Coordinates of C-alpha atoms and ligand atoms in Angstrom, one line a residue:
Chain J
M17 CA 223.2 28.8 -108.9
N18 CA 222.3 26.5 -106.1
S19 CA 219.4 24.6 -107.4
A20 CA 218.6 22.7 -104.2
F21 CA 217.8 25.6 -102.0
I22 CA 214.2 26.8 -102.4
I23 CA 213.5 29.1 -99.5
G24 CA 212.8 32.5 -101.1
Q25 CA 212.3 31.1 -104.6
Y26 CA 209.1 31.7 -106.5
I27 CA 207.5 29.0 -108.7
P28 CA 205.0 30.4 -111.1
G29 CA 201.6 28.7 -111.1
E30 CA 197.9 29.2 -111.3
S31 CA 196.7 27.3 -108.2
F32 CA 194.2 28.5 -105.6
I33 CA 197.0 29.3 -103.3
H34 CA 198.9 31.3 -106.0
R35 CA 195.8 33.5 -106.6
L36 CA 195.1 34.4 -103.0
D37 CA 195.8 38.0 -102.1
P38 CA 199.3 38.2 -100.6
R39 CA 197.9 40.0 -97.5
T40 CA 195.6 37.1 -96.8
K41 CA 198.5 34.6 -97.2
I42 CA 200.8 36.6 -94.9
S43 CA 198.1 37.1 -92.2
L44 CA 197.1 33.5 -92.2
I45 CA 200.7 32.3 -92.0
F46 CA 201.2 34.8 -89.1
F47 CA 198.3 33.2 -87.2
F48 CA 199.4 29.7 -88.2
V49 CA 202.8 30.4 -86.6
I50 CA 201.1 31.4 -83.4
F51 CA 198.6 28.6 -83.3
V52 CA 201.1 25.9 -84.0
F53 CA 202.3 26.5 -80.5
F54 CA 198.9 25.7 -79.0
A55 CA 198.8 22.1 -80.3
N56 CA 199.5 19.7 -77.5
S57 CA 197.8 16.4 -78.4
V58 CA 198.5 13.8 -81.0
L59 CA 195.2 14.6 -82.7
S60 CA 195.7 18.3 -82.8
Y61 CA 199.2 17.8 -84.3
A62 CA 197.8 15.4 -86.8
L63 CA 195.1 17.9 -87.9
L64 CA 197.7 20.6 -88.4
T65 CA 200.0 18.3 -90.3
I66 CA 197.3 17.0 -92.6
F67 CA 196.2 20.6 -93.2
S68 CA 199.7 21.7 -94.1
F69 CA 200.2 18.8 -96.5
L70 CA 196.9 19.5 -98.2
V71 CA 197.8 23.1 -98.7
A72 CA 201.2 22.1 -100.0
L73 CA 199.6 19.7 -102.4
S74 CA 197.1 22.3 -103.6
T75 CA 199.9 24.5 -104.8
K76 CA 200.5 21.9 -107.6
I77 CA 204.3 22.2 -107.0
K78 CA 205.9 18.8 -107.2
P79 CA 206.2 17.5 -103.6
S80 CA 209.6 16.0 -104.4
F81 CA 210.8 19.5 -105.2
I82 CA 209.5 20.9 -101.9
I83 CA 211.0 18.1 -99.9
K84 CA 214.4 18.3 -101.6
G85 CA 214.4 22.1 -101.2
L86 CA 214.0 21.8 -97.5
T87 CA 217.2 19.7 -97.2
P88 CA 219.2 22.3 -95.3
V89 CA 216.3 22.5 -92.8
W90 CA 216.2 18.7 -92.2
F91 CA 219.6 19.0 -90.6
L92 CA 218.3 21.6 -88.1
I93 CA 215.3 19.4 -87.4
I94 CA 217.3 16.3 -86.7
F95 CA 219.7 18.4 -84.6
T96 CA 216.9 19.7 -82.5
F97 CA 215.5 16.2 -82.0
T98 CA 218.9 14.8 -81.0
I99 CA 219.5 17.6 -78.5
H100 CA 216.1 16.9 -76.9
L101 CA 216.9 13.2 -76.6
I102 CA 220.1 14.0 -74.8
V103 CA 219.0 16.8 -72.6
T104 CA 215.4 16.1 -71.5
Q105 CA 215.0 13.7 -68.6
E106 CA 211.3 13.3 -68.1
G107 CA 209.1 10.2 -68.0
E108 CA 210.4 6.7 -67.7
V109 CA 213.5 5.3 -69.3
L110 CA 212.5 3.4 -72.5
Y111 CA 215.8 1.9 -73.4
R112 CA 219.5 2.5 -73.3
I113 CA 221.8 3.2 -76.1
L114 CA 225.4 2.5 -75.1
G115 CA 224.4 2.9 -71.5
F116 CA 222.8 6.3 -72.3
P117 CA 219.2 6.5 -71.1
I118 CA 216.4 7.5 -73.5
Y119 CA 213.4 8.9 -71.7
S120 CA 209.9 8.7 -73.0
G121 CA 209.4 12.4 -72.3
A122 CA 212.4 13.3 -74.4
L123 CA 211.1 11.3 -77.3
I124 CA 207.7 13.0 -77.1
Q125 CA 209.1 16.4 -76.7
G126 CA 211.8 16.0 -79.3
F127 CA 209.2 14.8 -81.7
S128 CA 206.7 17.5 -81.1
I129 CA 209.2 20.3 -81.2
S130 CA 210.7 19.0 -84.5
L131 CA 207.3 18.6 -86.0
R132 CA 206.4 22.2 -85.0
F133 CA 209.5 23.4 -86.5
F134 CA 209.0 21.5 -89.7
L135 CA 205.4 22.8 -90.1
L136 CA 206.5 26.3 -89.6
I137 CA 209.2 26.1 -92.2
L138 CA 207.0 24.2 -94.6
F139 CA 204.2 26.8 -94.3
T140 CA 206.4 29.9 -94.6
S141 CA 208.2 28.4 -97.6
L142 CA 204.8 27.8 -99.2
L143 CA 204.4 31.6 -99.0
T144 CA 207.5 32.4 -100.9
L145 CA 207.0 29.5 -103.4
T146 CA 203.6 30.8 -104.4
T147 CA 204.0 34.6 -104.1
T148 CA 206.3 36.9 -106.1
P149 CA 208.6 39.0 -104.1
I150 CA 206.9 42.1 -105.5
E151 CA 203.5 40.9 -104.2
I152 CA 205.1 40.2 -100.8
T153 CA 206.5 43.7 -100.5
D154 CA 203.2 45.3 -101.7
A155 CA 201.4 43.3 -99.1
I156 CA 203.8 44.3 -96.3
E157 CA 203.6 47.9 -97.3
S158 CA 199.8 47.7 -97.2
L159 CA 199.7 45.9 -93.9
L160 CA 202.2 48.3 -92.3
N161 CA 200.3 51.4 -93.7
P162 CA 198.8 52.3 -90.3
L163 CA 202.4 52.8 -89.0
K164 CA 202.8 55.8 -91.3
K165 CA 200.9 57.7 -88.6
I166 CA 203.9 57.3 -86.3
R167 CA 206.2 58.5 -89.1
L168 CA 207.6 55.1 -90.0
P169 CA 208.9 55.4 -93.6
V170 CA 206.8 52.4 -94.7
H171 CA 207.0 53.1 -98.5
E172 CA 210.8 53.6 -98.4
L173 CA 211.3 50.4 -96.4
A174 CA 209.1 48.5 -98.8
L175 CA 211.0 49.9 -101.8
M176 CA 214.3 49.0 -100.3
M177 CA 213.0 45.5 -99.7
S178 CA 211.7 45.0 -103.2
I179 CA 214.9 46.4 -104.8
S180 CA 217.0 44.0 -102.7
L181 CA 214.7 41.1 -103.6
R182 CA 214.8 42.0 -107.2
F183 CA 218.6 42.0 -107.3
I184 CA 219.2 38.7 -105.5
P185 CA 219.0 36.6 -108.7
T186 CA 221.1 39.2 -110.5
L187 CA 223.8 39.0 -107.9
M188 CA 223.7 35.2 -107.9
Q189 CA 224.2 35.2 -111.7
E190 CA 227.0 37.8 -111.4
T191 CA 228.7 35.6 -108.7
D192 CA 228.4 32.6 -110.9
K193 CA 229.9 34.5 -113.9
I194 CA 232.8 36.1 -112.0
S195 CA 233.7 32.9 -110.1
K196 CA 233.8 31.1 -113.5
A197 CA 236.0 33.8 -115.0
Q198 CA 238.4 33.6 -112.0
A199 CA 238.4 29.8 -112.0
S200 CA 239.5 30.0 -115.6
R201 CA 242.4 32.2 -114.4
G202 CA 243.5 29.4 -112.1
V203 CA 241.7 30.3 -108.8
D204 CA 240.7 27.2 -106.8
F205 CA 237.7 27.9 -104.6
R206 CA 237.3 24.3 -103.4
S207 CA 240.7 23.1 -102.1
G208 CA 243.8 24.3 -100.5
S209 CA 244.5 25.6 -97.0
L210 CA 242.0 27.9 -95.2
K211 CA 244.2 30.9 -95.8
S212 CA 244.4 30.3 -99.6
R213 CA 240.7 29.7 -99.7
V214 CA 240.0 33.0 -97.9
E215 CA 242.3 34.7 -100.3
A216 CA 240.5 33.2 -103.2
V217 CA 237.4 35.1 -102.2
I218 CA 239.0 38.5 -102.9
P219 CA 239.0 38.2 -106.7
L220 CA 235.3 37.3 -106.4
L221 CA 234.2 40.0 -103.9
V222 CA 235.9 43.0 -105.4
P223 CA 234.3 42.7 -108.8
L224 CA 230.9 41.9 -107.2
F225 CA 231.0 45.0 -105.0
I226 CA 232.1 47.2 -107.9
S227 CA 229.3 46.0 -110.1
A228 CA 226.7 46.3 -107.2
F229 CA 227.7 49.9 -106.6
K230 CA 227.6 50.7 -110.3
R231 CA 224.2 49.1 -110.6
A232 CA 222.9 51.0 -107.6
E233 CA 224.1 54.3 -109.0
E234 CA 222.5 53.5 -112.4
L235 CA 219.3 52.5 -110.8
A236 CA 219.1 55.7 -108.7
M237 CA 219.8 57.8 -111.8
A238 CA 217.2 55.9 -113.9
M239 CA 214.6 56.3 -111.1
E240 CA 215.2 60.0 -110.8
A241 CA 215.1 60.4 -114.6
R242 CA 211.7 58.9 -114.6
G243 CA 210.5 61.3 -111.9
Y244 CA 210.6 59.2 -108.8
R245 CA 210.2 61.4 -105.7
G246 CA 209.2 59.1 -102.9
G247 CA 205.9 57.5 -102.0
E248 CA 203.9 60.8 -101.6
G249 CA 201.0 60.8 -104.2
R250 CA 202.3 57.8 -106.1
T251 CA 199.6 55.6 -107.5
K252 CA 199.9 51.8 -107.8
L253 CA 200.0 49.7 -110.9
R254 CA 198.9 46.6 -109.1
E255 CA 196.0 47.1 -106.7
L256 CA 195.6 44.5 -104.0
K257 CA 192.1 43.3 -103.7
I258 CA 190.5 40.9 -101.2
R259 CA 188.1 38.6 -103.1
K260 CA 185.7 35.8 -102.4
L261 CA 188.6 33.4 -102.7
D262 CA 190.3 35.1 -99.8
Y263 CA 187.2 35.0 -97.6
L264 CA 186.9 31.3 -98.4
A265 CA 190.5 30.7 -97.4
M266 CA 190.0 32.6 -94.1
I267 CA 186.9 30.6 -93.2
L268 CA 188.6 27.3 -94.0
F269 CA 191.6 28.3 -91.9
S270 CA 189.4 29.3 -89.0
L271 CA 187.6 26.0 -89.1
V272 CA 190.9 24.1 -89.0
I273 CA 192.2 26.2 -86.0
A274 CA 188.8 25.7 -84.2
G275 CA 189.2 22.0 -84.8
M276 CA 192.7 22.0 -83.5
F277 CA 191.5 23.7 -80.2
L278 CA 188.8 21.1 -79.9
L279 CA 191.3 18.3 -80.2
R280 CA 193.6 19.8 -77.6
K281 CA 194.1 17.9 -74.3
Chain H
M22 CA 245.1 20.4 -128.9
D23 CA 242.3 18.4 -130.7
I24 CA 238.9 19.0 -129.2
S25 CA 235.8 16.8 -129.6
F26 CA 232.2 16.8 -128.4
E27 CA 230.4 13.4 -128.5
N28 CA 226.7 13.5 -128.2
V29 CA 226.8 16.2 -125.5
D30 CA 223.6 17.1 -123.6
Y31 CA 223.8 19.8 -121.0
I32 CA 220.9 20.5 -118.6
Y33 CA 220.9 23.5 -116.3
Q34 CA 219.4 23.1 -112.8
P35 CA 218.2 19.5 -113.4
N36 CA 215.2 18.1 -111.4
S37 CA 213.8 21.5 -110.6
P38 CA 211.0 23.5 -112.2
F39 CA 213.8 25.7 -113.7
Q40 CA 215.3 22.7 -115.5
F41 CA 216.6 23.8 -118.9
Q42 CA 218.3 21.7 -121.6
A43 CA 220.8 24.1 -123.2
L44 CA 222.6 21.5 -125.3
K45 CA 221.1 18.6 -127.2
N46 CA 223.1 15.7 -128.7
L47 CA 225.8 18.0 -129.8
S48 CA 228.8 16.5 -131.6
F49 CA 231.6 18.2 -133.4
E50 CA 235.4 18.1 -133.8
I51 CA 238.0 20.9 -133.8
K52 CA 241.5 20.0 -135.0
S53 CA 244.6 21.4 -133.4
G54 CA 245.6 24.7 -135.0
E55 CA 242.1 25.5 -136.5
F56 CA 240.3 28.8 -136.2
V57 CA 236.7 28.0 -135.6
A58 CA 233.8 30.4 -135.4
I59 CA 230.7 29.5 -133.4
V60 CA 227.6 31.5 -134.4
G61 CA 224.0 31.4 -133.5
H62 CA 221.0 33.4 -132.3
T63 CA 221.0 34.6 -128.7
G64 CA 220.3 31.8 -126.3
S65 CA 221.4 29.1 -128.7
G66 CA 223.9 27.7 -126.3
K67 CA 227.2 29.2 -127.4
S68 CA 228.4 30.3 -124.0
T69 CA 227.4 26.9 -122.6
V70 CA 229.5 25.1 -125.2
I71 CA 232.5 27.4 -124.3
Q72 CA 232.3 26.6 -120.6
H73 CA 232.7 22.9 -121.4
L74 CA 236.1 23.6 -123.0
N75 CA 238.0 24.2 -119.7
G76 CA 235.8 22.0 -117.5
L77 CA 233.7 24.8 -115.9
L78 CA 230.8 22.6 -117.0
R79 CA 230.7 18.9 -117.6
P80 CA 228.2 17.2 -120.0
T81 CA 225.1 15.9 -118.4
H82 CA 225.2 13.1 -121.0
G83 CA 227.9 12.4 -123.6
K84 CA 231.6 13.2 -123.5
T85 CA 234.0 16.0 -124.2
K86 CA 237.6 15.6 -125.1
I87 CA 240.1 18.4 -124.9
G88 CA 243.6 17.2 -125.8
D89 CA 244.3 14.3 -123.4
F90 CA 241.5 15.4 -121.0
T91 CA 238.3 13.5 -121.1
L92 CA 235.2 14.8 -119.2
T93 CA 231.9 13.1 -118.6
S94 CA 229.2 13.6 -116.0
D95 CA 230.9 11.3 -113.6
H96 CA 234.5 11.8 -114.6
K97 CA 236.6 14.9 -114.1
P98 CA 240.3 15.0 -114.8
K99 CA 242.5 15.1 -111.7
D100 CA 244.6 17.9 -113.1
M101 CA 241.9 20.4 -113.8
K102 CA 244.4 23.3 -113.2
S103 CA 246.5 22.1 -116.1
L104 CA 243.5 22.0 -118.4
R105 CA 242.6 25.6 -117.4
E106 CA 246.2 26.7 -118.0
Q107 CA 246.1 25.3 -121.5
V108 CA 242.7 26.6 -122.4
G109 CA 242.4 30.4 -122.0
I110 CA 238.9 31.8 -122.1
V111 CA 238.1 35.5 -122.7
F112 CA 234.5 35.8 -121.5
Q113 CA 231.8 38.2 -122.6
Y114 CA 232.7 41.5 -121.0
P115 CA 235.9 40.3 -119.5
E116 CA 236.6 43.7 -117.8
H117 CA 234.1 42.6 -115.1
Q118 CA 236.8 40.2 -113.8
L119 CA 239.4 42.9 -113.0
F120 CA 240.0 43.3 -109.3
E121 CA 243.7 44.1 -108.5
E122 CA 245.1 47.4 -107.4
T123 CA 247.3 47.8 -110.5
V124 CA 247.1 46.8 -114.1
E125 CA 250.4 44.9 -113.7
K126 CA 249.1 42.9 -110.7
D127 CA 245.9 42.0 -112.5
I128 CA 247.7 40.7 -115.6
S129 CA 250.1 38.7 -113.4
F130 CA 247.2 37.1 -111.5
G131 CA 246.6 34.2 -113.9
P132 CA 250.3 33.2 -114.5
A133 CA 250.9 33.5 -110.7
N134 CA 248.1 31.1 -110.0
F135 CA 249.5 28.6 -112.5
G136 CA 252.9 28.8 -110.8
V137 CA 254.9 30.7 -113.4
A138 CA 258.2 32.0 -112.1
T139 CA 258.3 35.7 -111.1
E140 CA 260.8 36.9 -113.7
Q141 CA 259.0 35.1 -116.4
I142 CA 255.7 36.7 -115.3
K143 CA 257.3 40.2 -115.7
E144 CA 258.3 39.2 -119.2
R145 CA 254.8 37.9 -120.1
V146 CA 253.1 41.0 -118.6
K147 CA 255.2 43.1 -121.0
T148 CA 254.6 41.0 -124.1
S149 CA 250.9 40.6 -123.5
I150 CA 250.2 44.3 -122.7
E151 CA 252.1 45.2 -125.9
A152 CA 250.1 42.6 -127.8
V153 CA 246.8 44.2 -126.8
G154 CA 248.1 47.7 -127.7
I155 CA 248.3 49.4 -124.4
S156 CA 251.2 51.5 -123.3
T157 CA 253.4 50.1 -120.5
D158 CA 253.0 53.5 -118.7
L159 CA 249.6 52.2 -117.6
L160 CA 251.0 49.2 -115.7
N161 CA 251.0 51.0 -112.4
R162 CA 247.6 52.6 -112.7
S163 CA 244.5 51.1 -111.1
P164 CA 242.5 49.2 -113.7
F165 CA 239.4 51.0 -112.6
E166 CA 240.7 54.4 -113.7
L167 CA 240.9 53.2 -117.3
S168 CA 238.4 53.7 -120.1
G169 CA 236.0 50.8 -120.9
G170 CA 238.0 49.8 -124.0
Q171 CA 241.3 49.9 -122.1
M172 CA 239.8 47.8 -119.3
R173 CA 238.8 45.2 -122.0
R174 CA 242.3 45.1 -123.3
V175 CA 243.8 44.7 -119.9
A176 CA 241.5 41.8 -119.2
I177 CA 242.4 40.2 -122.4
A178 CA 246.1 40.6 -121.6
G179 CA 245.4 38.8 -118.4
V180 CA 244.3 35.8 -120.3
L181 CA 247.1 36.0 -122.9
A182 CA 249.7 36.1 -120.1
V183 CA 248.9 32.6 -119.2
E184 CA 250.0 31.6 -122.7
P185 CA 247.3 29.0 -123.4
K186 CA 247.4 26.6 -126.3
V187 CA 243.7 27.0 -127.0
L188 CA 242.2 30.4 -127.0
V189 CA 238.5 30.7 -126.5
L190 CA 236.9 34.1 -127.3
D191 CA 233.2 34.8 -126.3
E192 CA 232.3 37.9 -128.2
P193 CA 235.5 39.6 -127.3
T194 CA 234.7 42.8 -129.2
A195 CA 231.1 43.4 -128.0
G196 CA 230.6 47.1 -127.3
L197 CA 233.9 48.3 -128.7
D198 CA 234.2 50.9 -131.4
P199 CA 234.9 49.7 -135.0
K200 CA 238.5 50.6 -134.9
G201 CA 239.1 48.9 -131.6
R202 CA 237.2 45.9 -132.8
K203 CA 239.4 45.6 -135.9
E204 CA 242.6 46.0 -133.9
I205 CA 241.7 43.4 -131.3
M206 CA 240.5 40.8 -133.9
N207 CA 243.7 41.3 -136.0
M208 CA 245.7 40.8 -132.8
F209 CA 244.0 37.5 -132.0
Y210 CA 244.5 36.4 -135.6
R211 CA 248.2 37.3 -135.5
L212 CA 248.6 35.3 -132.3
H213 CA 246.7 32.4 -133.7
K214 CA 249.1 32.2 -136.7
E215 CA 252.3 33.0 -134.8
K216 CA 251.9 30.6 -132.0
G217 CA 249.9 28.0 -133.8
L218 CA 247.0 28.3 -131.4
T219 CA 243.7 26.6 -131.7
T220 CA 241.2 29.4 -131.6
I221 CA 237.4 29.3 -131.0
L222 CA 235.5 32.5 -131.6
V223 CA 231.9 33.1 -130.6
T224 CA 230.6 36.0 -132.6
H225 CA 227.6 37.8 -133.9
H226 CA 229.7 39.4 -136.6
M227 CA 229.5 37.2 -139.7
E228 CA 232.2 39.4 -141.2
D229 CA 234.7 38.3 -138.5
A230 CA 233.7 34.7 -139.0
L231 CA 234.2 35.0 -142.7
K232 CA 237.5 36.8 -142.4
F233 CA 239.3 34.7 -139.8
S234 CA 237.9 31.3 -139.5
D235 CA 238.6 28.0 -141.3
K236 CA 235.4 26.5 -140.1
V237 CA 232.0 27.7 -138.9
I238 CA 229.6 25.9 -136.5
V239 CA 226.0 27.2 -136.4
L240 CA 224.1 26.5 -133.3
E241 CA 220.3 26.7 -132.9
K242 CA 218.4 25.9 -129.7
G243 CA 221.3 23.8 -128.4
T244 CA 221.8 21.6 -131.5
K245 CA 224.2 21.8 -134.4
Y246 CA 222.3 23.4 -137.2
L247 CA 225.1 23.8 -139.8
E248 CA 228.8 23.0 -139.8
G249 CA 231.4 23.3 -142.5
S250 CA 234.0 25.5 -144.2
V251 CA 233.2 29.2 -144.4
Q252 CA 232.3 28.8 -148.1
E253 CA 229.9 25.9 -147.4
V254 CA 228.1 27.6 -144.5
F255 CA 227.8 31.0 -146.1
S256 CA 226.5 29.6 -149.4
N257 CA 223.4 28.6 -147.5
Q258 CA 221.7 32.0 -147.2
A259 CA 218.2 30.7 -147.0
R260 CA 218.9 28.3 -144.2
L261 CA 220.9 30.9 -142.2
N262 CA 218.0 33.4 -142.5
K263 CA 215.7 30.8 -141.0
V264 CA 217.6 31.0 -137.7
Q265 CA 217.9 34.9 -137.7
L266 CA 221.4 34.9 -139.1
D267 CA 222.6 36.3 -142.4
I268 CA 225.6 36.0 -144.7
P269 CA 228.3 38.6 -144.4
E270 CA 227.5 41.9 -146.2
I271 CA 230.5 41.6 -148.5
L272 CA 229.1 38.3 -149.9
T273 CA 225.7 39.9 -150.5
V274 CA 227.5 42.7 -152.4
V275 CA 229.5 40.3 -154.6
K276 CA 226.5 38.2 -155.3
E277 CA 224.5 41.3 -156.3
I278 CA 227.2 42.5 -158.6
N279 CA 227.5 39.1 -160.2
N280 CA 223.7 39.0 -160.7
R281 CA 223.4 42.5 -162.1
F282 CA 226.3 42.4 -164.5
G283 CA 226.4 38.8 -165.3
L284 CA 229.9 38.4 -163.8
S285 CA 231.2 35.4 -161.9
I286 CA 233.6 36.8 -159.3
D287 CA 234.4 34.4 -156.5
Y288 CA 235.0 36.0 -153.1
Q289 CA 238.1 34.6 -151.4
G290 CA 239.0 37.2 -148.8
Q291 CA 240.1 39.9 -151.3
S292 CA 240.3 43.4 -150.0
L293 CA 237.8 46.0 -151.3
D294 CA 240.4 47.5 -153.6
E295 CA 241.2 44.1 -155.2
L296 CA 237.5 43.5 -155.6
A297 CA 237.1 46.9 -157.3
V298 CA 239.8 46.0 -159.7
Q299 CA 238.2 42.7 -160.5
V300 CA 234.8 44.3 -161.1
S301 CA 236.2 46.9 -163.4
V302 CA 238.3 44.4 -165.3
G303 CA 235.1 42.2 -165.6
L304 CA 233.0 45.1 -166.8
K305 CA 235.6 46.1 -169.4
G306 CA 235.6 42.6 -170.6
L307 CA 231.9 42.7 -171.1
K308 CA 232.1 45.9 -173.1
K309 CA 234.6 44.5 -175.5
H310 CA 232.2 41.6 -176.2
E311 CA 229.4 44.0 -177.2
Ligands
ATP4 N1 222.3 29.1 -115.1 C1 221.3 28.8 -116.0 N2 220.1 28.3 -115.6 C2 219.2 28.0 -116.4 N3 219.2 28.3 -117.7 C3 220.4 28.8 -118.2 C4 221.5 29.2 -117.3 N4 222.4 29.7 -118.1 C5 222.0 29.7 -119.4 N5 220.7 29.2 -119.4 C6 219.9 29.1 -120.7 O1 220.6 28.3 -121.6 C7 220.4 28.8 -122.9 C8 221.8 29.0 -123.6 O2 222.5 30.0 -122.9 P1 223.9 30.5 -123.4 O3 224.3 31.5 -122.5 O4 224.7 29.4 -123.7 O5 223.4 31.2 -124.8 P2 224.3 32.1 -125.8 O6 224.2 31.3 -127.1 O7 225.7 32.3 -125.3 O8 223.5 33.4 -126.0 P3 224.1 34.9 -126.1 O9 224.3 35.1 -127.6 O10 222.9 35.8 -125.7 O11 225.3 35.1 -125.3 C9 219.6 30.1 -122.8 O12 218.3 29.8 -123.2 C10 219.7 30.4 -121.3 O13 218.5 31.0 -120.9
MG5 MG1 226.7 34.0 -124.6

């Protein structure tokens, strides 16, 4: 399993953020994503950054783990920044690197876009780090409920999503097991020509597909045997509930956003 | 090939909240040609040990030596492929690794990867499929049309066809019927003797450990809990019970008979018939004394 990649991974915990209703978390993140784009001054950015860091700290997950987990995203951020430096030609020329002009506007824009991007990723990964996949699907089902009126199969979609999420770790384990078994039979996944590396994937993919299909069939049968007949009239084991904690989080969030608007240019 | 573990630690997913130390300061030695059983409660680290034997995993701390290959956290042998050719592993539920269109192709897959010549592969496919007790008529069938037990045998044949010097078996008979289990274990033992293999068997069946192995290693929570000859390890019933293991049933029976009738029969791999004779002779001897 790839231990460095944390997007989509849940870390159990008891923090304030962990205990919020998942609907609260999803809605607040949704608004955060929108409002990040309104920040336009140093102070407004600073406020959002400090706020995000405080939220990240309050999850009690080791900061080093979060930072390491975002490694793949760093590349994207640096890439965006570099593109901006090269493409944007606003403001005055600050200095030249190898005869290539760097504009002040490019520096500012590159920096603010990268920061925005970073804040978005950090905030959304905090959602998955502190919320179980099941909670997220429950919340999405509940938030999308009104769409049942226009005959959107909300329950079925949510079920599909939760089943997929449930089986991601299983599939990863299976991949790990089968690739080890085939490596023991002399398959080399890491070196050789492109053609031989593509060919090396077949002994991995075939068993994976077969076991995934088998699992799907077994799951369908087990669900039917236990009387599953779709969402109609099904009750919930875990009731979602908005509590004082959630109102507190909403008020805090609103204050920060209001502050951000005040600090805008 | 001689095998040794020197103070091996293995940590899964280090530096993450999921970090888990599966092996702790584990040291042991296996001599070339030995048949060694590794037993232990579920989660004790048996499969983790096994994956060190062909370099799928390398120790986080410490050192493993397999023949001339030495592996540490920052050193891996250049010729990993040769190590994997010499150490064949039959994983838990090996039938999950089948993927080819025909049984023959699947068995040939290993040898072909290790560069065995085509005619020789044909030969090996034939001997290994006969060894696992499957008719050669099945060679052109799809492995996915076979029964579970047959699939298991085909997968095992795929490992045997590479002709490893060290054979590593991770619960090779889990989920098989008693007759199939016996056949397969006897086959492994015959190969072990005939080819002078070094065999390492992970098992939950103490009977198999007793019957086939020269030496038993008991793991508990990633450390070595007991190690020794079959007699030594299985004379420690109380200690074994402590880690959810037990001595083989046959030993319990012999012990009970000895206790009840005041006999002193020593179990050394006799068959049930031989034991019965010993018991009746012993009992007659007692009667004469009275
Ligand atoms: N990829 C992994 N990441 C984290 N922990 C793992 C991983 N693989 C195994 N472990 C843990 O390491 C420990 C030892 O696992 P291992 O598979 O070696 O046990 P085992 O003795 O073979 O058990 P069993 O008899 O059930 O096969 C277990 O507690 C397991 O949860
Ligand atoms: Mg195991």
